Amino acid sequence: QEQMVESGGGLVQPGGSLRLSCAGSGFRFDDYSIGWFRQAPGKTREAVVCISSDDRLAYYGDSVKGRFTIGRDDARNTAELQMNNLVPQDTGVYYCAADHSTSLAAVEIMYDYWGQGTQVTVSS
């Protein structure tokens, strides 16, 4: 059974950092692009950062450029999201997802497998 599991969320003060991890299982992880999405309170889910299956392409949302970094370790079937200089607007539930298409997509409908999400709260 295909599964994605996120970890690493929590409460952090503005200006702080968090590192989210995502573990995939039940499918060939290195054949899939990985995306991190977030849903802020009262808003629709949006793409934050995505990385292609070959690790050559990456998409960063405008609001996180220069602050967030995505990486993947296919040997461990994991992907990570390093979030620095966090601001209250980064608060939300963060989801990782896997997409089997050949192109890098920042559109959630393209993604096949989703995790349950992990809460990130940025507040003083």
PDB file of C-alpha atoms in Angstrom:
ATOM      1  CA  GLN A   1       0.000   0.000   0.000  1.00  0.00           C
ATOM      2  CA  GLU A   2       1.350   3.385  -1.017  1.00  0.00           C
ATOM      3  CA  GLN A   3       2.003   5.720   1.884  1.00  0.00           C
ATOM      4  CA  MET A   4       3.520   9.099   2.632  1.00  0.00           C
ATOM      5  CA  VAL A   5       4.233  10.116   6.214  1.00  0.00           C
ATOM      6  CA  GLU A   6       5.294  13.596   7.310  1.00  0.00           C
ATOM      7  CA  SER A   7       7.087  14.524  10.514  1.00  0.00           C
ATOM      8  CA  GLY A   8       8.835  17.486  12.065  1.00  0.00           C
ATOM      9  CA  GLY A   9       6.087  20.053  12.494  1.00  0.00           C
ATOM     10  CA  GLY A  10       5.602  22.119  15.603  1.00  0.00           C
ATOM     11  CA  LEU A  11       5.521  25.558  17.140  1.00  0.00           C
ATOM     12  CA  VAL A  12       8.318  27.980  16.332  1.00  0.00           C
ATOM     13  CA  GLN A  13       8.887  31.674  16.905  1.00  0.00           C
ATOM     14  CA  PRO A  14       9.129  34.114  14.002  1.00  0.00           C
ATOM     15  CA  GLY A  15      12.628  34.025  12.559  1.00  0.00           C
ATOM     16  CA  GLY A  16      13.109  30.430  13.625  1.00  0.00           C
ATOM     17  CA  SER A  17      13.655  27.264  11.616  1.00  0.00           C
ATOM     18  CA  LEU A  18      12.013  23.889  11.204  1.00  0.00           C
ATOM     19  CA  ARG A  19      12.894  20.825   9.192  1.00  0.00           C
ATOM     20  CA  LEU A  20      10.087  18.659   7.873  1.00  0.00           C
ATOM     21  CA  SER A  21      10.623  15.102   6.697  1.00  0.00           C
ATOM     22  CA  CYS A  22       8.551  12.880   4.489  1.00  0.00           C
ATOM     23  CA  ALA A  23       8.916   9.134   4.110  1.00  0.00           C
ATOM     24  CA  GLY A  24       7.400   7.243   1.203  1.00  0.00           C
ATOM     25  CA  SER A  25       6.663   3.539   0.990  1.00  0.00           C
ATOM     26  CA  GLY A  26       4.811   1.066  -1.201  1.00  0.00           C
ATOM     27  CA  PHE A  27       5.972   2.605  -4.481  1.00  0.00           C
ATOM     28  CA  ARG A  28       9.196   3.327  -6.328  1.00  0.00           C
ATOM     29  CA  PHE A  29      10.087   6.605  -4.655  1.00  0.00           C
ATOM     30  CA  ASP A  30      12.823   7.608  -7.107  1.00  0.00           C
ATOM     31  CA  ASP A  31      10.343   7.547 -10.016  1.00  0.00           C
ATOM     32  CA  TYR A  32       8.249  10.289  -8.426  1.00  0.00           C
ATOM     33  CA  SER A  33       8.482  14.034  -8.127  1.00  0.00           C
ATOM     34  CA  ILE A  34       7.907  15.160  -4.559  1.00  0.00           C
ATOM     35  CA  GLY A  35       5.960  18.211  -3.569  1.00  0.00           C
ATOM     36  CA  TRP A  36       5.344  20.026  -0.321  1.00  0.00           C
ATOM     37  CA  PHE A  37       2.004  21.790  -0.070  1.00  0.00           C
ATOM     38  CA  ARG A  38       0.480  23.779   2.735  1.00  0.00           C
ATOM     39  CA  GLN A  39      -2.968  24.844   3.767  1.00  0.00           C
ATOM     40  CA  ALA A  40      -3.235  27.938   5.895  1.00  0.00           C
ATOM     41  CA  PRO A  41      -6.325  28.531   8.048  1.00  0.00           C
ATOM     42  CA  GLY A  42      -9.232  29.630   5.853  1.00  0.00           C
ATOM     43  CA  LYS A  43      -7.263  29.239   2.619  1.00  0.00           C
ATOM     44  CA  THR A  44      -6.950  26.686  -0.146  1.00  0.00           C
ATOM     45  CA  ARG A  45      -3.989  24.342  -0.282  1.00  0.00           C
ATOM     46  CA  GLU A  46      -1.038  25.686  -2.261  1.00  0.00           C
ATOM     47  CA  ALA A  47       2.229  24.330  -3.576  1.00  0.00           C
ATOM     48  CA  VAL A  48       5.238  25.442  -1.540  1.00  0.00           C
ATOM     49  CA  VAL A  49       8.197  23.571  -2.978  1.00  0.00           C
ATOM     50  CA  CYS A  50       8.483  20.699  -5.461  1.00  0.00           C
ATOM     51  CA  ILE A  51      11.403  18.656  -6.733  1.00  0.00           C
ATOM     52  CA  SER A  52      11.609  16.466  -9.802  1.00  0.00           C
ATOM     53  CA  SER A  53      12.262  12.744  -9.678  1.00  0.00           C
ATOM     54  CA  ASP A  54      15.777  13.199 -11.097  1.00  0.00           C
ATOM     55  CA  ASP A  55      16.581  15.959  -8.581  1.00  0.00           C
ATOM     56  CA  ARG A  56      17.392  18.381 -11.436  1.00  0.00           C
ATOM     57  CA  LEU A  57      14.353  20.655 -11.290  1.00  0.00           C
ATOM     58  CA  ALA A  58      12.782  22.466  -8.380  1.00  0.00           C
ATOM     59  CA  TYR A  59       9.860  24.830  -7.966  1.00  0.00           C
ATOM     60  CA  TYR A  60       9.696  27.352  -5.134  1.00  0.00           C
ATOM     61  CA  GLY A  61       6.644  29.443  -4.373  1.00  0.00           C
ATOM     62  CA  ASP A  62       7.301  33.170  -4.408  1.00  0.00           C
ATOM     63  CA  SER A  63       6.639  33.557  -0.707  1.00  0.00           C
ATOM     64  CA  VAL A  64       9.284  30.992   0.303  1.00  0.00           C
ATOM     65  CA  LYS A  65      12.104  31.672  -2.160  1.00  0.00           C
ATOM     66  CA  GLY A  66      15.372  32.169  -0.360  1.00  0.00           C
ATOM     67  CA  ARG A  67      13.988  30.759   2.893  1.00  0.00           C
ATOM     68  CA  PHE A  68      12.925  27.169   2.140  1.00  0.00           C
ATOM     69  CA  THR A  69      15.021  24.381   0.631  1.00  0.00           C
ATOM     70  CA  ILE A  70      13.877  20.982  -0.557  1.00  0.00           C
ATOM     71  CA  GLY A  71      16.009  17.871  -0.777  1.00  0.00           C
ATOM     72  CA  ARG A  72      15.507  14.192  -1.371  1.00  0.00           C
ATOM     73  CA  ASP A  73      17.337  10.999  -0.439  1.00  0.00           C
ATOM     74  CA  ASP A  74      16.130   8.240  -2.724  1.00  0.00           C
ATOM     75  CA  ALA A  75      18.240   5.639  -0.945  1.00  0.00           C
ATOM     76  CA  ARG A  76      16.101   6.232   2.128  1.00  0.00           C
ATOM     77  CA  ASN A  77      12.859   7.073   0.290  1.00  0.00           C
ATOM     78  CA  THR A  78      12.710  10.400   2.054  1.00  0.00           C
ATOM     79  CA  ALA A  79      12.336  14.065   1.219  1.00  0.00           C
ATOM     80  CA  GLU A  80      12.969  17.005   3.491  1.00  0.00           C
ATOM     81  CA  LEU A  81      11.911  20.604   3.649  1.00  0.00           C
ATOM     82  CA  GLN A  82      14.250  22.982   5.456  1.00  0.00           C
ATOM     83  CA  MET A  83      12.381  26.122   6.471  1.00  0.00           C
ATOM     84  CA  ASN A  84      14.358  29.132   7.686  1.00  0.00           C
ATOM     85  CA  ASN A  85      13.413  32.630   8.756  1.00  0.00           C
ATOM     86  CA  LEU A  86       9.844  31.561   9.339  1.00  0.00           C
ATOM     87  CA  VAL A  87       7.081  34.146   9.484  1.00  0.00           C
ATOM     88  CA  PRO A  88       3.524  33.867  10.848  1.00  0.00           C
ATOM     89  CA  GLN A  89       2.200  33.590   7.288  1.00  0.00           C
ATOM     90  CA  ASP A  90       3.968  30.222   7.022  1.00  0.00           C
ATOM     91  CA  THR A  91       1.532  28.780   9.552  1.00  0.00           C
ATOM     92  CA  GLY A  92      -0.539  25.903   8.244  1.00  0.00           C
ATOM     93  CA  VAL A  93      -0.741  22.189   7.699  1.00  0.00           C
ATOM     94  CA  TYR A  94       2.088  20.947   5.505  1.00  0.00           C
ATOM     95  CA  TYR A  95       1.579  17.945   3.252  1.00  0.00           C
ATOM     96  CA  CYS A  96       4.058  15.985   1.186  1.00  0.00           C
ATOM     97  CA  ALA A  97       2.904  14.302  -1.985  1.00  0.00           C
ATOM     98  CA  ALA A  98       4.279  12.169  -4.809  1.00  0.00           C
ATOM     99  CA  ASP A  99       3.670  12.679  -8.533  1.00  0.00           C
ATOM    100  CA  HIS A 100       4.482  10.044 -11.162  1.00  0.00           C
ATOM    101  CA  SER A 101       4.294  12.378 -14.174  1.00  0.00           C
ATOM    102  CA  THR A 102       7.426  13.116 -16.198  1.00  0.00           C
ATOM    103  CA  SER A 103       7.233  16.881 -15.754  1.00  0.00           C
ATOM    104  CA  LEU A 104       7.551  18.891 -12.557  1.00  0.00           C
ATOM    105  CA  ALA A 105       4.128  20.135 -11.505  1.00  0.00           C
ATOM    106  CA  ALA A 106       3.115  22.531  -8.764  1.00  0.00           C
ATOM    107  CA  VAL A 107      -0.531  21.563  -9.097  1.00  0.00           C
ATOM    108  CA  GLU A 108      -2.007  19.263  -6.505  1.00  0.00           C
ATOM    109  CA  ILE A 109      -4.293  17.419  -8.920  1.00  0.00           C
ATOM    110  CA  MET A 110      -1.158  15.929 -10.518  1.00  0.00           C
ATOM    111  CA  TYR A 111      -0.078  14.234  -7.302  1.00  0.00           C
ATOM    112  CA  ASP A 112      -0.955  10.616  -6.667  1.00  0.00           C
ATOM    113  CA  TYR A 113      -0.082   9.932  -3.050  1.00  0.00           C
ATOM    114  CA  TRP A 114      -0.496  12.240  -0.075  1.00  0.00           C
ATOM    115  CA  GLY A 115       0.481  12.243   3.547  1.00  0.00           C
ATOM    116  CA  GLN A 116      -1.805  13.160   6.411  1.00  0.00           C
ATOM    117  CA  GLY A 117      -0.102  16.471   7.031  1.00  0.00           C
ATOM    118  CA  THR A 118       1.893  18.010   9.855  1.00  0.00           C
ATOM    119  CA  GLN A 119       1.036  21.252  11.629  1.00  0.00           C
ATOM    120  CA  VAL A 120       3.458  24.162  11.535  1.00  0.00           C
ATOM    121  CA  THR A 121       2.670  27.161  13.719  1.00  0.00           C
ATOM    122  CA  VAL A 122       4.796  30.295  13.644  1.00  0.00           C
ATOM    123  CA  SER A 123       3.944  32.509  16.568  1.00  0.00           C
ATOM    124  CA  SER A 124       5.562  34.439  19.377  1.00  0.00           C
TER     125      SER A 124
END
